[in-house]
Amino acid sequence: MHSRIAGTGSYLPAAVVTNFDLERRMETTDAWIRERTGIERRHIVAPGETTVDMAEHAARAAIAAAGCRPEDIELIIVGTCTPDLVFPNPGVMLQARLGCRGVPAFSVEAACSGFIYALSMADKFIRAGEVRRALVVGAESLSKITNPNDRGTAILFGDGAGAVVLVADEQAGIISTHLHADGAYIDLLRATGGVSAGHSPTGDVIQMAGAEVFKVAVTMLGRIVDETLAANGLEKSAIDWLVPHQANIRIIQATAKKLAMPMERVIVTVQDHGNTSTASVPLALDVGVRDGRIKRGDMLLLEAFGGGFTWGSALVRF
Ligand code: UT7
C-alpha cells in the first residue's frame, strides 16, 4: 500500500503588504528586497484571524479537490510554528471545526520543513495500513512572531496556509521522503517565546543571521536533491517540477541549477507570498496544480529548509 495526493488547497489572508509599504516604514527599498530575495509582496492575517482559521480554509479546499467529505478524513497533521494555543494542538482544533471527531490529530513543529515532516508521517501511517485518508496542512501566522521594525526579517515573512489530502492507493504517489535536522545551528535562526525557557526581554520574535542561513540552506538543499535522486536511482531529467520552499529566489535558483532545471519548471510564488515557512510548499503546490502547470502523472520534487536547522524532501508522482 502507498499514499498519493488526491487534492490540494490553500488560503491567503486578504491584506497585502508590498515592498513599497515597507519602504515607508523602515530603511529599505523595493529594489533591494526584489534583487536580494525576489519578494514583492506578502499576505498578513487580519486582526483576530488565526493559524487555525487559515488551516481550515486550506483544508476545506483540499478536501473538496480530493472529492471527499471532512468526515472521511482519518488522520490530521498540521505543520506550524505559530499555533493558536499551547494546547489543544492546532490539529485538534482543526478536527473540531471539520467535524471528524475521534480521529487522531496532532501538530508538528519543524519550522519551514514542517509540511515535509508532516507529509512524511502521514505517508507512513497510510503505508502501515492504519488510515486510508489523511489531511496534511502547513499553516503559519509568521507576522505574529516577526519584529515589524527589523529589516532583516520583516521584509521576508508572510502568512498563509496550504493543505493536501493523502489517500491510500496501490500506485505510489509519495515515492520517498527524506528528513534531516541539525540542532547545532540554533544561534543562526530561532524564535523565542517558548514556555519553559520563558519570554525574551526584547520581545518574542524571529532572530536570523540571514547570510549564514543562506549558505547552509543552499548546501543542504543541494545535498538533499542528490540524496533523493540517488535513493530512487533517478536522473535529474526525471523531475518534471521542482516545488521548493519559498525563502529566497536566489536559494531556489541555486537548487534548480543543481537539478539542471530551467526556471520554467520551478513553481515560484516567493514574489507574491514571501516566506510563509511551513505553508510555503503546499501553497506553491496548490498554485501549480490549480493554474494547470502540474498535471496528473508529473514527477515532483518538494523540498524545504528552516530553523533548527531542519530540512527535507519528498519525491512525488502527482
Ligand atoms: O526559511 C528559513 C530559512 N531562511 C532563509 O533561507 C533566509 C536566508 N537568507 C536570506 O534570504 C538572505 O540572507 C537575506 C535576504 C535575509 C539577506 O540578504 P543578503 O544578501 O544575505 O544580505 P546581508 O544580510 O548580507 O546584507 C547585505 C547588506 C548589508 O549592508 P552592508 O553591511 O553591506 O552595508 C545589510 O545591512 O544589505 C543590508 N540590508 C538591507 N538593505 C536594505 C539588509 N537588509 C536590508 C534591507 N534593505 N531589508
mmCIF file of C-alpha atoms and ligand atoms in Angstrom:
data_model
loop_
_atom_site.group_PDB
_atom_site.id
_atom_site.type_symbol
_atom_site.label_atom_id
_atom_site.label_comp_id
_atom_site.label_asym_id
_atom_site.label_seq_id
_atom_site.Cartn_x
_atom_site.Cartn_y
_atom_site.Cartn_z
ATOM 1 C CA MET A 1 0.000 0.000 0.000
ATOM 2 C CA HIS A 2 1.149 3.516 -0.826
ATOM 3 C CA SER A 3 -0.238 7.034 -0.479
ATOM 4 C CA ARG A 4 -0.944 9.592 -3.180
ATOM 5 C CA ILE A 5 -2.086 13.211 -3.191
ATOM 6 C CA ALA A 6 -5.799 13.254 -4.035
ATOM 7 C CA GLY A 7 -6.360 17.008 -3.660
ATOM 8 C CA THR A 8 -4.647 20.275 -2.760
ATOM 9 C CA GLY A 9 -5.898 23.546 -1.280
ATOM 10 C CA SER A 10 -4.576 26.815 0.053
ATOM 11 C CA TYR A 11 -5.554 30.094 1.644
ATOM 12 C CA LEU A 12 -4.017 33.547 1.826
ATOM 13 C CA PRO A 13 -5.293 36.303 4.097
ATOM 14 C CA ALA A 14 -6.757 39.310 2.295
ATOM 15 C CA ALA A 15 -4.368 42.043 3.470
ATOM 16 C CA VAL A 16 -1.268 42.533 1.309
ATOM 17 C CA VAL A 17 1.872 44.393 2.375
ATOM 18 C CA THR A 18 4.005 45.470 -0.587
ATOM 19 C CA ASN A 19 7.686 46.354 -0.607
ATOM 20 C CA PHE A 20 6.589 49.961 -1.111
ATOM 21 C CA ASP A 21 4.572 49.795 2.119
ATOM 22 C CA LEU A 22 7.745 48.596 3.885
ATOM 23 C CA GLU A 23 9.825 51.376 2.302
ATOM 24 C CA ARG A 24 7.627 53.852 4.133
ATOM 25 C CA ARG A 25 8.155 52.013 7.462
ATOM 26 C CA MET A 26 11.875 51.203 7.556
ATOM 27 C CA GLU A 27 15.199 51.780 5.888
ATOM 28 C CA THR A 28 14.818 49.532 2.863
ATOM 29 C CA THR A 29 13.848 49.750 -0.788
ATOM 30 C CA ASP A 30 11.654 47.785 -3.157
ATOM 31 C CA ALA A 31 14.705 47.374 -5.425
ATOM 32 C CA TRP A 32 16.849 45.860 -2.616
ATOM 33 C CA ILE A 33 14.141 43.438 -1.492
ATOM 34 C CA ARG A 34 13.365 42.270 -5.042
ATOM 35 C CA GLU A 35 17.018 41.914 -6.023
ATOM 36 C CA ARG A 36 18.172 40.127 -2.837
ATOM 37 C CA THR A 37 15.050 37.970 -2.190
ATOM 38 C CA GLY A 38 12.662 38.038 -5.176
ATOM 39 C CA ILE A 39 9.823 39.097 -2.862
ATOM 40 C CA GLU A 40 7.381 41.820 -3.994
ATOM 41 C CA ARG A 41 4.504 41.399 -1.559
ATOM 42 C CA ARG A 42 3.280 39.181 1.276
ATOM 43 C CA HIS A 43 -0.135 38.485 2.853
ATOM 44 C CA ILE A 44 -0.771 39.275 6.514
ATOM 45 C CA VAL A 45 -3.536 37.947 8.781
ATOM 46 C CA ALA A 46 -6.370 40.265 9.778
ATOM 47 C CA PRO A 47 -6.711 41.183 13.469
ATOM 48 C CA GLY A 48 -8.303 38.180 15.164
ATOM 49 C CA GLU A 49 -7.579 35.825 12.252
ATOM 50 C CA THR A 50 -5.513 32.824 13.373
ATOM 51 C CA THR A 51 -3.409 29.958 12.071
ATOM 52 C CA VAL A 52 -6.288 27.508 12.576
ATOM 53 C CA ASP A 53 -8.663 29.833 10.678
ATOM 54 C CA MET A 54 -6.309 29.743 7.696
ATOM 55 C CA ALA A 55 -5.710 25.996 8.082
ATOM 56 C CA GLU A 56 -9.466 25.408 7.937
ATOM 57 C CA HIS A 57 -9.854 27.315 4.645
ATOM 58 C CA ALA A 58 -6.944 25.418 3.058
ATOM 59 C CA ALA A 59 -8.154 22.082 4.436
ATOM 60 C CA ARG A 60 -11.713 22.511 3.129
ATOM 61 C CA ALA A 61 -10.339 23.401 -0.327
ATOM 62 C CA ALA A 62 -8.085 20.316 -0.355
ATOM 63 C CA ILE A 63 -10.904 18.036 0.841
ATOM 64 C CA ALA A 64 -13.210 19.367 -1.894
ATOM 65 C CA ALA A 65 -10.473 18.911 -4.517
ATOM 66 C CA ALA A 66 -9.988 15.316 -3.327
ATOM 67 C CA GLY A 67 -13.700 14.668 -3.855
ATOM 68 C CA CYS A 68 -14.272 13.534 -0.288
ATOM 69 C CA ARG A 69 -16.010 14.889 2.812
ATOM 70 C CA PRO A 70 -14.454 16.096 6.092
ATOM 71 C CA GLU A 71 -15.916 13.061 7.851
ATOM 72 C CA ASP A 72 -13.930 10.791 5.502
ATOM 73 C CA ILE A 73 -10.620 12.068 6.953
ATOM 74 C CA GLU A 74 -8.995 9.545 9.315
ATOM 75 C CA LEU A 75 -5.871 11.484 10.395
ATOM 76 C CA ILE A 76 -4.944 15.178 10.669
ATOM 77 C CA ILE A 77 -1.388 16.506 10.901
ATOM 78 C CA VAL A 78 -0.768 20.260 10.972
ATOM 79 C CA GLY A 79 2.721 21.652 10.492
ATOM 80 C CA THR A 80 3.164 25.031 12.162
ATOM 81 C CA CYS A 81 5.425 27.008 14.463
ATOM 82 C CA THR A 82 2.695 29.578 15.154
ATOM 83 C CA PRO A 83 -0.146 27.612 16.804
ATOM 84 C CA ASP A 84 -3.198 29.424 18.180
ATOM 85 C CA LEU A 85 -2.676 27.988 21.677
ATOM 86 C CA VAL A 86 -0.087 25.898 23.512
ATOM 87 C CA PHE A 87 -2.801 23.225 23.649
ATOM 88 C CA PRO A 88 -5.063 21.868 22.314
ATOM 89 C CA ASN A 89 -2.760 21.440 19.334
ATOM 90 C CA PRO A 90 -3.922 23.051 16.078
ATOM 91 C CA GLY A 91 -4.656 19.644 14.534
ATOM 92 C CA VAL A 92 -7.260 19.008 17.223
ATOM 93 C CA MET A 93 -8.742 22.485 16.835
ATOM 94 C CA LEU A 94 -8.991 21.908 13.081
ATOM 95 C CA GLN A 95 -10.557 18.499 13.664
ATOM 96 C CA ALA A 96 -13.321 20.080 15.772
ATOM 97 C CA ARG A 97 -14.075 22.607 13.032
ATOM 98 C CA LEU A 98 -14.176 19.941 10.333
ATOM 99 C CA GLY A 99 -16.357 17.680 12.460
ATOM 100 C CA CYS A 100 -14.336 14.477 12.091
ATOM 101 C CA ARG A 101 -14.316 13.859 15.847
ATOM 102 C CA GLY A 102 -12.394 10.909 17.211
ATOM 103 C CA VAL A 103 -9.675 10.649 14.558
ATOM 104 C CA PRO A 104 -6.058 11.268 15.636
ATOM 105 C CA ALA A 105 -4.939 14.866 15.201
ATOM 106 C CA PHE A 106 -1.640 16.455 16.102
ATOM 107 C CA SER A 107 0.846 19.120 15.072
ATOM 108 C CA VAL A 108 4.470 19.055 14.007
ATOM 109 C CA GLU A 109 6.911 21.851 14.691
ATOM 110 C CA ALA A 110 9.867 21.656 12.329
ATOM 111 C CA ALA A 111 9.905 25.339 11.278
ATOM 112 C CA CYS A 112 9.930 25.742 7.478
ATOM 113 C CA SER A 113 10.294 21.976 6.944
ATOM 114 C CA GLY A 114 7.158 21.203 8.969
ATOM 115 C CA PHE A 115 4.994 20.340 5.976
ATOM 116 C CA ILE A 116 7.567 17.883 4.574
ATOM 117 C CA TYR A 117 7.854 16.278 8.023
ATOM 118 C CA ALA A 118 4.046 16.077 8.316
ATOM 119 C CA LEU A 119 3.690 14.660 4.793
ATOM 120 C CA SER A 120 6.310 12.023 5.559
ATOM 121 C CA MET A 121 4.476 10.965 8.728
ATOM 122 C CA ALA A 122 1.064 10.813 7.074
ATOM 123 C CA ASP A 123 2.529 8.724 4.255
ATOM 124 C CA LYS A 124 3.890 6.267 6.824
ATOM 125 C CA PHE A 125 0.511 5.988 8.602
ATOM 126 C CA ILE A 126 -1.103 5.142 5.267
ATOM 127 C CA ARG A 127 1.605 2.727 4.151
ATOM 128 C CA ALA A 128 1.348 0.963 7.516
ATOM 129 C CA GLY A 129 -2.329 0.424 6.767
ATOM 130 C CA GLU A 130 -3.523 2.384 9.811
ATOM 131 C CA VAL A 131 -5.523 5.020 7.921
ATOM 132 C CA ARG A 132 -6.826 5.432 4.373
ATOM 133 C CA ARG A 133 -7.260 9.225 4.153
ATOM 134 C CA ALA A 134 -5.039 11.829 5.819
ATOM 135 C CA LEU A 135 -5.217 15.609 5.858
ATOM 136 C CA VAL A 136 -1.803 17.297 5.939
ATOM 137 C CA VAL A 137 -1.669 21.059 6.475
ATOM 138 C CA GLY A 138 1.044 23.700 6.687
ATOM 139 C CA ALA A 139 -0.210 26.972 8.212
ATOM 140 C CA GLU A 140 1.582 29.985 9.649
ATOM 141 C CA SER A 141 0.913 33.412 11.123
ATOM 142 C CA LEU A 142 4.555 34.467 10.946
ATOM 143 C CA SER A 143 3.606 38.143 11.175
ATOM 144 C CA LYS A 144 2.799 37.419 14.852
ATOM 145 C CA ILE A 145 6.431 36.471 15.580
ATOM 146 C CA THR A 146 8.179 38.960 13.297
ATOM 147 C CA ASN A 147 9.614 42.246 14.572
ATOM 148 C CA PRO A 148 7.952 44.783 12.249
ATOM 149 C CA ASN A 149 10.973 47.069 12.625
ATOM 150 C CA ASP A 150 13.682 44.502 11.798
ATOM 151 C CA ARG A 151 14.553 44.948 8.135
ATOM 152 C CA GLY A 152 16.433 41.634 8.152
ATOM 153 C CA THR A 153 13.221 39.651 8.770
ATOM 154 C CA ALA A 154 10.139 41.881 8.341
ATOM 155 C CA ILE A 155 10.726 42.044 4.585
ATOM 156 C CA LEU A 156 10.761 38.253 4.283
ATOM 157 C CA PHE A 157 7.883 36.670 6.131
ATOM 158 C CA GLY A 158 4.197 36.324 5.313
ATOM 159 C CA ASP A 159 1.117 34.414 6.452
ATOM 160 C CA GLY A 160 -0.915 31.676 4.763
ATOM 161 C CA ALA A 161 -1.853 28.011 4.665
ATOM 162 C CA GLY A 162 -1.692 25.066 2.284
ATOM 163 C CA ALA A 163 -3.065 21.544 2.547
ATOM 164 C CA VAL A 164 -3.184 18.176 0.817
ATOM 165 C CA VAL A 165 -5.369 15.104 1.228
ATOM 166 C CA LEU A 166 -3.410 11.857 1.006
ATOM 167 C CA VAL A 167 -5.300 8.680 0.143
ATOM 168 C CA ALA A 168 -4.289 5.029 0.138
ATOM 169 C CA ASP A 169 -3.526 3.643 -3.314
ATOM 170 C CA GLU A 170 -1.766 0.664 -4.843
ATOM 171 C CA GLN A 171 0.270 3.043 -7.021
ATOM 172 C CA ALA A 172 2.929 5.120 -5.230
ATOM 173 C CA GLY A 173 2.226 8.853 -5.188
ATOM 174 C CA ILE A 174 4.591 9.709 -2.349
ATOM 175 C CA ILE A 175 7.588 7.751 -3.644
ATOM 176 C CA SER A 176 10.087 8.678 -0.934
ATOM 177 C CA THR A 177 10.629 11.273 1.761
ATOM 178 C CA HIS A 178 13.948 12.341 3.266
ATOM 179 C CA LEU A 179 14.169 14.184 6.590
ATOM 180 C CA HIS A 180 17.134 15.766 8.348
ATOM 181 C CA ALA A 181 17.905 18.023 11.280
ATOM 182 C CA ASP A 182 20.992 19.539 12.874
ATOM 183 C CA GLY A 183 20.352 21.304 16.148
ATOM 184 C CA ALA A 184 23.838 22.782 16.285
ATOM 185 C CA TYR A 185 22.642 25.798 14.295
ATOM 186 C CA ILE A 186 20.216 27.220 16.866
ATOM 187 C CA ASP A 187 22.152 30.505 17.051
ATOM 188 C CA LEU A 188 21.609 31.259 13.360
ATOM 189 C CA LEU A 189 17.816 31.067 13.305
ATOM 190 C CA ARG A 190 15.311 30.859 16.120
ATOM 191 C CA ALA A 191 12.138 32.340 17.551
ATOM 192 C CA THR A 192 11.971 32.863 21.296
ATOM 193 C CA GLY A 193 8.827 32.715 23.414
ATOM 194 C CA GLY A 194 8.966 29.046 24.339
ATOM 195 C CA VAL A 195 7.020 28.325 27.503
ATOM 196 C CA SER A 196 9.705 26.675 29.605
ATOM 197 C CA ALA A 197 12.617 28.915 28.600
ATOM 198 C CA GLY A 198 10.481 31.984 29.224
ATOM 199 C CA HIS A 199 9.948 35.113 27.227
ATOM 200 C CA SER A 200 12.727 37.250 25.774
ATOM 201 C CA PRO A 201 13.075 40.682 27.416
ATOM 202 C CA THR A 202 13.433 42.153 23.921
ATOM 203 C CA GLY A 203 10.262 40.525 22.569
ATOM 204 C CA ASP A 204 9.467 37.052 21.224
ATOM 205 C CA VAL A 205 10.382 37.279 17.570
ATOM 206 C CA ILE A 206 12.317 35.526 14.838
ATOM 207 C CA GLN A 207 16.047 36.159 15.069
ATOM 208 C CA MET A 208 18.067 35.258 11.989
ATOM 209 C CA ALA A 209 21.650 35.605 10.782
ATOM 210 C CA GLY A 210 20.428 35.776 7.181
ATOM 211 C CA ALA A 211 23.663 35.470 5.210
ATOM 212 C CA GLU A 212 24.864 32.465 7.266
ATOM 213 C CA VAL A 213 21.470 30.738 6.989
ATOM 214 C CA PHE A 214 21.541 31.326 3.241
ATOM 215 C CA LYS A 215 24.855 29.473 2.805
ATOM 216 C CA VAL A 216 23.805 26.409 4.833
ATOM 217 C CA ALA A 217 20.404 26.308 3.077
ATOM 218 C CA VAL A 218 21.995 26.199 -0.384
ATOM 219 C CA THR A 219 24.434 23.462 0.698
ATOM 220 C CA MET A 220 21.874 21.231 2.434
ATOM 221 C CA LEU A 221 19.237 21.600 -0.278
ATOM 222 C CA GLY A 222 21.835 20.723 -2.907
ATOM 223 C CA ARG A 223 22.726 17.598 -0.935
ATOM 224 C CA ILE A 224 19.133 16.510 -0.402
ATOM 225 C CA VAL A 225 18.400 16.797 -4.115
ATOM 226 C CA ASP A 226 21.274 14.365 -4.761
ATOM 227 C CA GLU A 227 20.109 12.100 -1.925
ATOM 228 C CA THR A 228 16.531 11.968 -3.243
ATOM 229 C CA LEU A 229 17.572 11.171 -6.805
ATOM 230 C CA ALA A 230 20.157 8.573 -5.701
ATOM 231 C CA ALA A 231 17.706 6.830 -3.338
ATOM 232 C CA ASN A 232 15.389 6.254 -6.282
ATOM 233 C CA GLY A 233 18.016 5.631 -8.978
ATOM 234 C CA LEU A 234 16.752 8.635 -10.950
ATOM 235 C CA GLU A 235 18.441 11.080 -13.298
ATOM 236 C CA LYS A 236 17.831 14.816 -12.858
ATOM 237 C CA SER A 237 15.793 14.762 -16.052
ATOM 238 C CA ALA A 238 13.146 12.552 -14.358
ATOM 239 C CA ILE A 239 11.843 15.539 -12.366
ATOM 240 C CA ASP A 240 9.052 17.464 -14.104
ATOM 241 C CA TRP A 241 8.542 20.143 -11.428
ATOM 242 C CA LEU A 242 10.568 21.489 -8.532
ATOM 243 C CA VAL A 243 8.233 22.736 -5.776
ATOM 244 C CA PRO A 244 10.655 24.402 -3.368
ATOM 245 C CA HIS A 245 10.329 26.180 -0.044
ATOM 246 C CA GLN A 246 9.902 29.839 -0.911
ATOM 247 C CA ALA A 247 12.517 31.610 1.221
ATOM 248 C CA ASN A 248 14.581 33.472 -1.338
ATOM 249 C CA ILE A 249 14.610 33.361 -5.146
ATOM 250 C CA ARG A 250 18.405 33.028 -5.097
ATOM 251 C CA ILE A 251 18.195 29.856 -2.962
ATOM 252 C CA ILE A 252 15.513 28.484 -5.315
ATOM 253 C CA GLN A 253 17.675 29.282 -8.360
ATOM 254 C CA ALA A 254 20.666 27.520 -6.779
ATOM 255 C CA THR A 255 18.601 24.348 -6.204
ATOM 256 C CA ALA A 256 17.170 24.484 -9.727
ATOM 257 C CA LYS A 257 20.713 24.812 -11.084
ATOM 258 C CA LYS A 258 21.767 21.763 -9.085
ATOM 259 C CA LEU A 259 18.928 19.868 -10.794
ATOM 260 C CA ALA A 260 19.843 21.395 -14.184
ATOM 261 C CA MET A 261 16.226 22.567 -14.360
ATOM 262 C CA PRO A 262 15.174 25.708 -16.234
ATOM 263 C CA MET A 263 13.235 28.120 -14.017
ATOM 264 C CA GLU A 264 10.159 27.462 -16.189
ATOM 265 C CA ARG A 265 9.971 24.030 -14.475
ATOM 266 C CA VAL A 266 10.061 25.533 -10.974
ATOM 267 C CA ILE A 267 6.928 26.677 -9.123
ATOM 268 C CA VAL A 268 7.867 30.114 -7.783
ATOM 269 C CA THR A 269 5.486 32.017 -5.519
ATOM 270 C CA VAL A 270 8.000 33.875 -3.367
ATOM 271 C CA GLN A 271 7.244 37.139 -5.195
ATOM 272 C CA ASP A 272 3.595 37.031 -4.082
ATOM 273 C CA HIS A 273 3.729 35.154 -0.753
ATOM 274 C CA GLY A 274 7.147 35.920 0.760
ATOM 275 C CA ASN A 275 8.384 33.211 3.098
ATOM 276 C CA THR A 276 5.395 31.517 4.772
ATOM 277 C CA SER A 277 7.518 28.833 6.479
ATOM 278 C CA THR A 278 5.572 25.557 6.795
ATOM 279 C CA ALA A 279 2.840 26.851 4.485
ATOM 280 C CA SER A 280 5.127 27.682 1.592
ATOM 281 C CA VAL A 281 5.487 24.261 -0.100
ATOM 282 C CA PRO A 282 1.774 23.281 -0.009
ATOM 283 C CA LEU A 283 0.847 26.827 -1.088
ATOM 284 C CA ALA A 284 3.197 26.627 -4.072
ATOM 285 C CA LEU A 285 1.961 23.121 -4.887
ATOM 286 C CA ASP A 286 -1.656 24.295 -4.900
ATOM 287 C CA VAL A 287 -0.798 27.268 -7.116
ATOM 288 C CA GLY A 288 0.932 24.977 -9.634
ATOM 289 C CA VAL A 289 -1.931 22.461 -9.598
ATOM 290 C CA ARG A 290 -4.737 24.999 -9.890
ATOM 291 C CA ASP A 291 -3.146 27.015 -12.705
ATOM 292 C CA GLY A 292 -2.751 23.769 -14.676
ATOM 293 C CA ARG A 293 1.039 23.562 -14.821
ATOM 294 C CA ILE A 294 1.275 20.472 -12.574
ATOM 295 C CA LYS A 295 -0.664 17.603 -14.140
ATOM 296 C CA ARG A 296 -1.583 14.103 -13.003
ATOM 297 C CA GLY A 297 1.373 11.773 -13.528
ATOM 298 C CA ASP A 298 4.024 14.514 -13.256
ATOM 299 C CA MET A 299 7.083 13.803 -11.106
ATOM 300 C CA LEU A 300 7.546 16.469 -8.410
ATOM 301 C CA LEU A 301 10.420 17.210 -6.072
ATOM 302 C CA LEU A 302 9.281 19.049 -2.940
ATOM 303 C CA GLU A 303 11.952 20.443 -0.614
ATOM 304 C CA ALA A 304 12.277 22.735 2.397
ATOM 305 C CA PHE A 305 14.860 24.103 4.797
ATOM 306 C CA GLY A 306 14.326 26.014 8.021
ATOM 307 C CA GLY A 307 15.020 26.759 11.665
ATOM 308 C CA GLY A 308 16.694 24.066 13.684
ATOM 309 C CA PHE A 309 18.103 23.542 11.176
ATOM 310 C CA THR A 310 15.615 21.110 9.696
ATOM 311 C CA TRP A 311 15.419 20.140 6.059
ATOM 312 C CA GLY A 312 13.663 17.565 3.954
ATOM 313 C CA SER A 313 12.370 16.489 0.573
ATOM 314 C CA ALA A 314 9.593 14.426 -0.958
ATOM 315 C CA LEU A 315 9.599 12.753 -4.350
ATOM 316 C CA VAL A 316 6.006 12.669 -5.545
ATOM 317 C CA ARG A 317 4.250 11.185 -8.566
ATOM 318 C CA PHE A 318 1.267 13.544 -8.671
HETATM 319 O O1 UT7 B 1 13.064 29.960 5.594
HETATM 320 C C1 UT7 B 1 14.003 29.705 6.554
HETATM 321 C C2 UT7 B 1 15.358 29.889 6.058
HETATM 322 N N1 UT7 B 1 15.641 31.277 5.825
HETATM 323 C C3 UT7 B 1 16.300 31.615 4.742
HETATM 324 O O2 UT7 B 1 16.548 30.775 3.932
HETATM 325 C C4 UT7 B 1 16.763 33.032 4.617
HETATM 326 C C5 UT7 B 1 18.167 33.014 4.083
HETATM 327 N N2 UT7 B 1 18.773 34.338 3.972
HETATM 328 C C6 UT7 B 1 18.419 35.252 3.042
HETATM 329 O O3 UT7 B 1 17.470 35.054 2.313
HETATM 330 C C7 UT7 B 1 19.290 36.466 2.871
HETATM 331 O O4 UT7 B 1 20.462 36.297 3.622
HETATM 332 C C8 UT7 B 1 18.592 37.802 3.316
HETATM 333 C C9 UT7 B 1 17.556 38.163 2.291
HETATM 334 C C10 UT7 B 1 17.990 37.651 4.698
HETATM 335 C C11 UT7 B 1 19.628 38.915 3.347
HETATM 336 O O5 UT7 B 1 20.264 39.028 2.083
HETATM 337 P P1 UT7 B 1 21.857 39.089 1.973
HETATM 338 O O6 UT7 B 1 22.160 39.275 0.556
HETATM 339 O O7 UT7 B 1 22.397 37.889 2.652
HETATM 340 O O8 UT7 B 1 22.188 40.430 2.750
HETATM 341 P P2 UT7 B 1 23.132 40.664 4.016
HETATM 342 O O9 UT7 B 1 22.431 40.267 5.255
HETATM 343 O O10 UT7 B 1 24.495 40.086 3.745
HETATM 344 O O11 UT7 B 1 23.261 42.227 3.965
HETATM 345 C C12 UT7 B 1 23.878 42.907 2.853
HETATM 346 C C13 UT7 B 1 23.712 44.394 3.062
HETATM 347 C C14 UT7 B 1 24.105 44.857 4.470
HETATM 348 O O12 UT7 B 1 24.665 46.139 4.344
HETATM 349 P P3 UT7 B 1 26.268 46.342 4.360
HETATM 350 O O13 UT7 B 1 26.727 45.781 5.661
HETATM 351 O O14 UT7 B 1 26.772 45.596 3.164
HETATM 352 O O15 UT7 B 1 26.426 47.838 4.253
HETATM 353 C C15 UT7 B 1 22.783 44.952 5.176
HETATM 354 O O16 UT7 B 1 22.820 45.871 6.246
HETATM 355 O O17 UT7 B 1 22.346 44.753 2.894
HETATM 356 C C16 UT7 B 1 21.870 45.432 4.075
HETATM 357 N N3 UT7 B 1 20.481 45.071 4.279
HETATM 358 C C17 UT7 B 1 19.460 45.732 3.738
HETATM 359 N N4 UT7 B 1 19.402 46.805 2.950
HETATM 360 C C18 UT7 B 1 18.198 47.235 2.554
HETATM 361 C C19 UT7 B 1 19.983 44.019 4.997
HETATM 362 N N5 UT7 B 1 18.654 44.020 4.933
HETATM 363 C C20 UT7 B 1 18.295 45.063 4.169
HETATM 364 C C21 UT7 B 1 17.057 45.560 3.727
HETATM 365 N N6 UT7 B 1 17.057 46.651 2.930
HETATM 366 N N7 UT7 B 1 15.888 44.990 4.068
#
